[in-house]
């Protein structure tokens, strides 16, 4: 599992390479959104744990077999079936480093905050938020199998080693953090997230208890690779982020060759919408892949959208 590998191995839900619409079978409908309980952790798939060092902060990353979990051999994405959650992408590491730097500079605090990690996979940014004293951290991934076989065991392994955590010098007990897991497509997963705005017109609001508009911090890494999914992701962010004061930290590549997405295209959509400001937090140009960036998005104070 090489961090420097910036190329996607893309396959359609049928056969052949993703990207040829004329030969593709129609994508199957996404599975319905659902909360995956921590007790549903897989007992049959072995998750091997390895340390990863992030400038002095050591976290654990799990390794599982894509074929064993999903029956998909040697692929990073399978359109409409598997969205890359079993691989640890570079942007996840970039995001942890960036938000850690923001904390050290006094620009960010997780203490007592409600946090949502979208497209979580291993969940390292959300795990870091737990270690920094977040009140609630909710992990979302497209695939319930990713949550059961990777995210939950990876979170359990990291959070059980609090005595070894170097997230910050004043880290306190994290057992009070509310940790939950949700599977579903970005266009639908708001139906089961606990902290999503509802104006009473949402037919699915009955699925949530006391829906409110208050994820203080949204974290996401490598989520904007596909142009076709960017609008639903952006709309989900606007449904979830707290107003005023909520922020979204996004780690991604400038361009995802072969799939069309990237920060420039996504930020162009954000600018055109006109309700969020975007600030560059970090840029990574280490020669191992194309340029990677971390951006902070925040709602404009006069926004009513």
Short mmCIF file of C-alpha atoms in Angstrom, two decimals:
data_model
loop_
_atom_site.label_atom_id
_atom_site.label_comp_id
_atom_site.label_asym_id
_atom_site.label_seq_id
_atom_site.Cartn_x
_atom_site.Cartn_y
_atom_site.Cartn_z
CA UNK A 1 0.00 0.00 0.00
CA UNK A 2 2.27 2.78 -1.25
CA UNK A 3 1.45 6.31 -0.20
CA UNK A 4 3.21 7.74 -3.24
CA UNK A 5 0.92 6.01 -5.71
CA UNK A 6 -1.26 8.78 -7.14
CA UNK A 7 -2.85 6.75 -9.92
CA UNK A 8 -6.29 5.21 -9.54
CA UNK A 9 -7.02 1.69 -10.74
CA UNK A 10 -10.54 2.18 -11.96
CA UNK A 11 -13.04 -0.45 -12.97
CA UNK A 12 -16.70 -0.27 -13.87
CA UNK A 13 -19.33 -2.27 -12.05
CA UNK A 14 -19.34 -4.62 -15.00
CA UNK A 15 -16.20 -5.22 -17.01
CA UNK A 16 -13.63 -3.02 -18.66
CA UNK A 17 -12.02 0.20 -17.53
CA UNK A 18 -14.08 2.98 -16.00
CA UNK A 19 -14.42 6.00 -18.24
CA UNK A 20 -16.04 4.63 -21.38
CA UNK A 21 -19.75 5.44 -21.01
CA UNK A 22 -20.73 3.73 -24.23
CA UNK A 23 -19.57 0.33 -22.97
CA UNK A 24 -20.61 0.68 -19.34
CA UNK A 25 -23.65 -0.94 -17.83
CA UNK A 26 -25.79 1.53 -15.86
CA UNK A 27 -24.56 1.97 -12.31
CA UNK A 28 -26.59 0.19 -9.69
CA UNK A 29 -28.51 2.37 -7.21
CA UNK A 30 -26.47 3.14 -4.08
CA UNK A 31 -27.29 1.14 -0.95
CA UNK A 32 -29.63 2.91 1.48
CA UNK A 33 -27.91 4.99 4.17
CA UNK A 34 -27.53 3.27 7.50
CA UNK A 35 -25.83 3.64 10.85
CA UNK A 36 -23.25 0.90 11.39
CA UNK A 37 -22.92 0.07 15.07
CA UNK A 38 -19.47 -0.33 16.58
CA UNK A 39 -20.54 -3.79 17.72
CA UNK A 40 -20.88 -4.80 14.05
CA UNK A 41 -17.10 -4.91 13.60
CA UNK A 42 -16.14 -7.82 11.37
CA UNK A 43 -15.03 -10.98 13.15
CA UNK A 44 -13.96 -12.76 9.98
CA UNK A 45 -11.73 -10.25 8.18
CA UNK A 46 -8.30 -9.81 9.73
CA UNK A 47 -7.13 -6.20 10.02
CA UNK A 48 -3.35 -5.99 10.27
CA UNK A 49 -2.10 -2.88 12.02
CA UNK A 50 0.98 -0.86 11.15
CA UNK A 51 2.32 2.37 12.68
CA UNK A 52 2.47 5.52 10.58
CA UNK A 53 4.54 8.46 11.78
CA UNK A 54 3.21 11.94 11.06
CA UNK A 55 5.96 14.36 12.08
CA UNK A 56 6.23 12.88 15.56
CA UNK A 57 2.63 11.76 15.92
CA UNK A 58 2.25 7.99 15.63
CA UNK A 59 -1.09 6.54 14.61
CA UNK A 60 -2.03 3.02 13.54
CA UNK A 61 -3.28 2.19 10.07
CA UNK A 62 -5.09 -1.02 9.25
CA UNK A 63 -4.48 -3.18 6.23
CA UNK A 64 -7.15 -5.50 4.86
CA UNK A 65 -7.63 -7.34 1.59
CA UNK A 66 -9.93 -5.64 -0.90
CA UNK A 67 -10.75 -9.02 -2.40
CA UNK A 68 -11.54 -10.52 1.01
CA UNK A 69 -13.78 -7.62 2.05
CA UNK A 70 -15.56 -6.79 -1.22
CA UNK A 71 -14.56 -9.46 -3.70
CA UNK A 72 -12.75 -6.82 -5.77
CA UNK A 73 -9.18 -7.76 -6.72
CA UNK A 74 -6.45 -5.12 -6.96
CA UNK A 75 -8.52 -1.99 -7.57
CA UNK A 76 -8.79 1.42 -5.93
CA UNK A 77 -12.30 2.27 -7.13
CA UNK A 78 -15.20 0.40 -8.63
CA UNK A 79 -17.80 2.87 -9.83
CA UNK A 80 -20.98 2.68 -7.77
CA UNK A 81 -19.71 -0.33 -5.81
CA UNK A 82 -16.51 0.59 -3.98
CA UNK A 83 -15.14 4.10 -3.50
CA UNK A 84 -11.58 3.51 -2.34
CA UNK A 85 -12.14 3.33 1.42
CA UNK A 86 -9.76 0.42 2.02
CA UNK A 87 -6.70 2.33 0.80
CA UNK A 88 -4.85 4.90 2.87
CA UNK A 89 -4.58 7.89 0.54
CA UNK A 90 -1.93 10.58 0.79
CA UNK A 91 -4.50 13.29 1.44
CA UNK A 92 -5.54 11.65 4.71
CA UNK A 93 -2.01 12.04 6.03
CA UNK A 94 -1.76 15.58 4.66
CA UNK A 95 -4.99 16.46 6.44
CA UNK A 96 -3.84 15.17 9.84
CA UNK A 97 -0.59 17.11 9.52
CA UNK A 98 -2.43 20.28 8.46
CA UNK A 99 -5.03 20.27 11.22
CA UNK A 100 -2.35 19.45 13.78
CA UNK A 101 -0.44 22.50 12.56
CA UNK A 102 -3.61 24.60 12.77
CA UNK A 103 -3.99 23.54 16.42
CA UNK A 104 -0.40 24.46 17.23
CA UNK A 105 -0.92 27.89 15.63
CA UNK A 106 -4.08 28.46 17.66
CA UNK A 107 -6.30 28.46 14.55
CA UNK A 108 -8.28 25.33 15.43
CA UNK A 109 -9.49 23.39 18.46
CA UNK A 110 -11.42 20.12 18.59
CA UNK A 111 -12.11 20.34 22.30
CA UNK A 112 -15.84 19.82 22.88
CA UNK A 113 -16.67 20.01 19.14
CA UNK A 114 -18.89 17.83 16.96
CA UNK A 115 -16.89 16.45 14.03
CA UNK A 116 -17.89 14.64 10.84
CA UNK A 117 -15.36 12.86 8.63
CA UNK A 118 -16.69 12.25 5.12
CA UNK A 119 -15.26 9.43 3.00
CA UNK A 120 -13.36 8.31 6.08
CA UNK A 121 -11.75 5.00 5.10
CA UNK A 122 -9.11 4.46 7.79
CA UNK A 123 -10.48 7.46 9.66
CA UNK A 124 -7.14 8.92 10.75
CA UNK A 125 -8.30 12.58 10.73
CA UNK A 126 -11.39 11.67 12.77
CA UNK A 127 -9.30 9.54 15.13
CA UNK A 128 -6.99 12.51 15.64
CA UNK A 129 -10.05 14.64 16.47
CA UNK A 130 -10.98 12.08 19.13
CA UNK A 131 -7.50 12.29 20.62
CA UNK A 132 -7.85 16.07 20.70
CA UNK A 133 -10.97 15.93 22.87
CA UNK A 134 -13.84 16.23 20.39
CA UNK A 135 -17.27 15.75 21.96
CA UNK A 136 -18.50 13.68 19.02
CA UNK A 137 -16.81 12.21 15.96
CA UNK A 138 -18.97 10.64 13.27
CA UNK A 139 -17.32 8.64 10.49
CA UNK A 140 -18.97 8.27 7.05
CA UNK A 141 -18.00 6.01 4.18
CA UNK A 142 -19.82 4.81 1.09
CA UNK A 143 -19.39 1.17 2.04
CA UNK A 144 -20.68 -0.38 5.26
CA UNK A 145 -18.11 -3.15 4.72
CA UNK A 146 -15.29 -0.61 4.91
CA UNK A 147 -16.61 0.61 8.26
CA UNK A 148 -17.02 -2.89 9.68
CA UNK A 149 -13.73 -4.32 8.43
CA UNK A 150 -11.40 -1.31 8.60
CA UNK A 151 -12.66 1.94 10.14
CA UNK A 152 -14.08 0.48 13.35
CA UNK A 153 -11.12 -1.81 14.17
CA UNK A 154 -8.68 0.95 13.21
CA UNK A 155 -10.43 3.47 15.46
CA UNK A 156 -10.63 0.94 18.30
CA UNK A 157 -6.91 0.19 18.04
CA UNK A 158 -5.89 3.85 18.06
CA UNK A 159 -8.28 4.98 20.76
CA UNK A 160 -7.35 2.12 23.07
CA UNK A 161 -3.78 3.41 23.16
CA UNK A 162 -4.47 6.81 24.67
CA UNK A 163 -1.54 6.54 27.03
CA UNK A 164 0.77 6.41 24.00
CA UNK A 165 -0.93 9.24 22.14
CA UNK A 166 1.12 12.34 21.42
CA UNK A 167 -1.70 14.24 19.79
CA UNK A 168 -1.18 17.10 22.27
CA UNK A 169 0.36 17.62 25.68
CA UNK A 170 -2.98 18.32 27.33
CA UNK A 171 -4.92 15.39 25.84
CA UNK A 172 -7.48 14.18 28.37
CA UNK A 173 -9.57 11.03 28.51
CA UNK A 174 -11.29 10.39 25.20
CA UNK A 175 -13.81 7.87 26.51
CA UNK A 176 -16.44 10.62 26.58
CA UNK A 177 -16.21 11.15 22.83
CA UNK A 178 -19.36 10.00 21.04
CA UNK A 179 -18.09 7.86 18.16
CA UNK A 180 -20.56 6.73 15.49
CA UNK A 181 -20.35 5.28 12.00
CA UNK A 182 -22.59 5.86 8.97
CA UNK A 183 -22.61 4.26 5.52
CA UNK A 184 -24.23 5.70 2.42
CA UNK A 185 -23.96 7.80 -0.69
CA UNK A 186 -23.41 11.56 -0.21
CA UNK A 187 -26.74 12.31 -1.85
CA UNK A 188 -28.61 10.26 0.76
CA UNK A 189 -26.53 9.81 3.91
CA UNK A 190 -27.91 12.99 5.48
CA UNK A 191 -31.08 10.99 6.09
CA UNK A 192 -29.42 9.17 9.00
CA UNK A 193 -26.79 11.64 10.24
CA UNK A 194 -27.78 13.02 13.66
CA UNK A 195 -26.63 16.61 13.16
CA UNK A 196 -28.12 17.82 9.89
CA UNK A 197 -30.26 20.88 9.32
CA UNK A 198 -33.96 20.28 8.75
CA UNK A 199 -36.45 23.01 7.88
CA UNK A 200 -39.37 20.65 8.37
CA UNK A 201 -39.77 20.12 4.63
CA UNK A 202 -37.40 17.17 4.51
CA UNK A 203 -39.44 14.02 4.10
CA UNK A 204 -36.59 12.02 5.59
CA UNK A 205 -36.21 14.13 8.74
CA UNK A 206 -38.27 11.60 10.69
CA UNK A 207 -35.30 9.23 10.46
CA UNK A 208 -33.28 11.56 12.67
CA UNK A 209 -33.82 12.43 16.29
CA UNK A 210 -33.70 16.15 17.07
CA UNK A 211 -32.05 17.14 13.77
CA UNK A 212 -29.87 20.21 14.22
CA UNK A 213 -27.42 22.17 12.16
CA UNK A 214 -24.26 21.72 14.12
CA UNK A 215 -21.22 19.81 12.96
CA UNK A 216 -18.58 22.27 14.07
CA UNK A 217 -15.89 20.70 11.91
CA UNK A 218 -16.10 18.58 8.76
CA UNK A 219 -13.01 16.69 7.64
CA UNK A 220 -12.53 15.06 4.25
CA UNK A 221 -9.57 13.77 2.26
CA UNK A 222 -9.43 12.64 -1.37
CA UNK A 223 -13.20 12.99 -1.78
CA UNK A 224 -13.37 15.21 -4.87
CA UNK A 225 -11.76 12.93 -7.47
CA UNK A 226 -14.99 12.41 -9.45
CA UNK A 227 -16.71 15.44 -10.92
CA UNK A 228 -20.02 13.58 -11.00
CA UNK A 229 -20.09 13.32 -7.19
CA UNK A 230 -18.85 16.80 -6.30
CA UNK A 231 -22.22 18.55 -6.30
CA UNK A 232 -23.84 16.03 -3.93
CA UNK A 233 -20.78 16.23 -1.66
CA UNK A 234 -20.94 20.01 -1.59
CA UNK A 235 -24.67 20.01 -0.87
CA UNK A 236 -24.06 17.56 2.00
CA UNK A 237 -21.44 19.86 3.47
CA UNK A 238 -23.91 22.76 3.42
CA UNK A 239 -26.53 20.58 5.11
CA UNK A 240 -24.13 19.58 7.88
CA UNK A 241 -21.80 22.44 8.76
CA UNK A 242 -22.66 24.65 11.70
CA UNK A 243 -23.75 28.22 11.05
CA UNK A 244 -22.16 30.43 12.05
CA UNK A 245 -18.65 29.29 12.87
CA UNK A 246 -18.46 25.84 11.28
CA UNK A 247 -15.49 24.93 9.09
CA UNK A 248 -14.59 22.22 6.60
CA UNK A 249 -11.03 21.04 6.05
CA UNK A 250 -10.49 19.40 2.66
CA UNK A 251 -7.33 17.62 1.50
CA UNK A 252 -7.09 16.75 -2.19
CA UNK A 253 -4.93 16.82 -5.28
CA UNK A 254 -5.01 19.73 -7.70
CA UNK A 255 -5.91 17.29 -10.46
CA UNK A 256 -6.96 13.64 -10.52
CA UNK A 257 -5.77 12.44 -13.89
CA UNK A 258 -8.16 10.03 -15.56
CA UNK A 259 -11.20 10.92 -13.44
CA UNK A 260 -11.45 14.66 -13.98
CA UNK A 261 -11.78 16.04 -10.47
CA UNK A 262 -9.44 18.14 -8.35
CA UNK A 263 -9.29 21.19 -6.12
CA UNK A 264 -9.42 23.74 -8.94
CA UNK A 265 -12.62 22.32 -10.37
CA UNK A 266 -14.26 21.90 -6.95
CA UNK A 267 -13.30 25.37 -5.73
CA UNK A 268 -14.65 26.87 -8.95
CA UNK A 269 -18.03 25.36 -8.06
CA UNK A 270 -17.78 26.70 -4.51
CA UNK A 271 -16.93 30.19 -5.76
CA UNK A 272 -19.80 30.18 -8.24
CA UNK A 273 -22.23 29.18 -5.48
CA UNK A 274 -21.05 32.19 -3.47
CA UNK A 275 -21.94 31.04 0.05
CA UNK A 276 -18.56 29.76 1.25
CA UNK A 277 -15.08 31.21 1.50
CA UNK A 278 -12.02 29.08 0.77
CA UNK A 279 -8.55 29.53 2.28
CA UNK A 280 -5.44 27.55 1.37
CA UNK A 281 -3.96 25.95 4.49
CA UNK A 282 -1.14 23.83 3.08
CA UNK A 283 0.44 22.79 -0.19
CA UNK A 284 2.45 19.61 -0.65
CA UNK A 285 4.73 19.31 -3.69
CA UNK A 286 7.13 16.54 -2.73
CA UNK A 287 7.65 15.08 -6.19
CA UNK A 288 5.98 11.79 -5.29
CA UNK A 289 2.74 12.74 -7.03
CA UNK A 290 0.98 15.77 -8.47
CA UNK A 291 0.53 18.77 -6.18
CA UNK A 292 -1.67 18.17 -3.13
CA UNK A 293 -3.45 20.84 -1.09
CA UNK A 294 -5.41 21.35 2.11
CA UNK A 295 -8.17 23.98 2.07
CA UNK A 296 -10.43 25.41 4.73
CA UNK A 297 -14.02 26.22 3.74
CA UNK A 298 -16.25 28.40 5.88
CA UNK A 299 -19.73 29.80 5.42
CA UNK A 300 -19.86 33.51 4.66
CA UNK A 301 -21.35 35.49 7.52
CA UNK A 302 -24.13 36.89 5.33
CA UNK A 303 -25.02 33.55 3.73
CA UNK A 304 -28.64 32.39 4.01
CA UNK A 305 -28.30 29.33 1.78
#
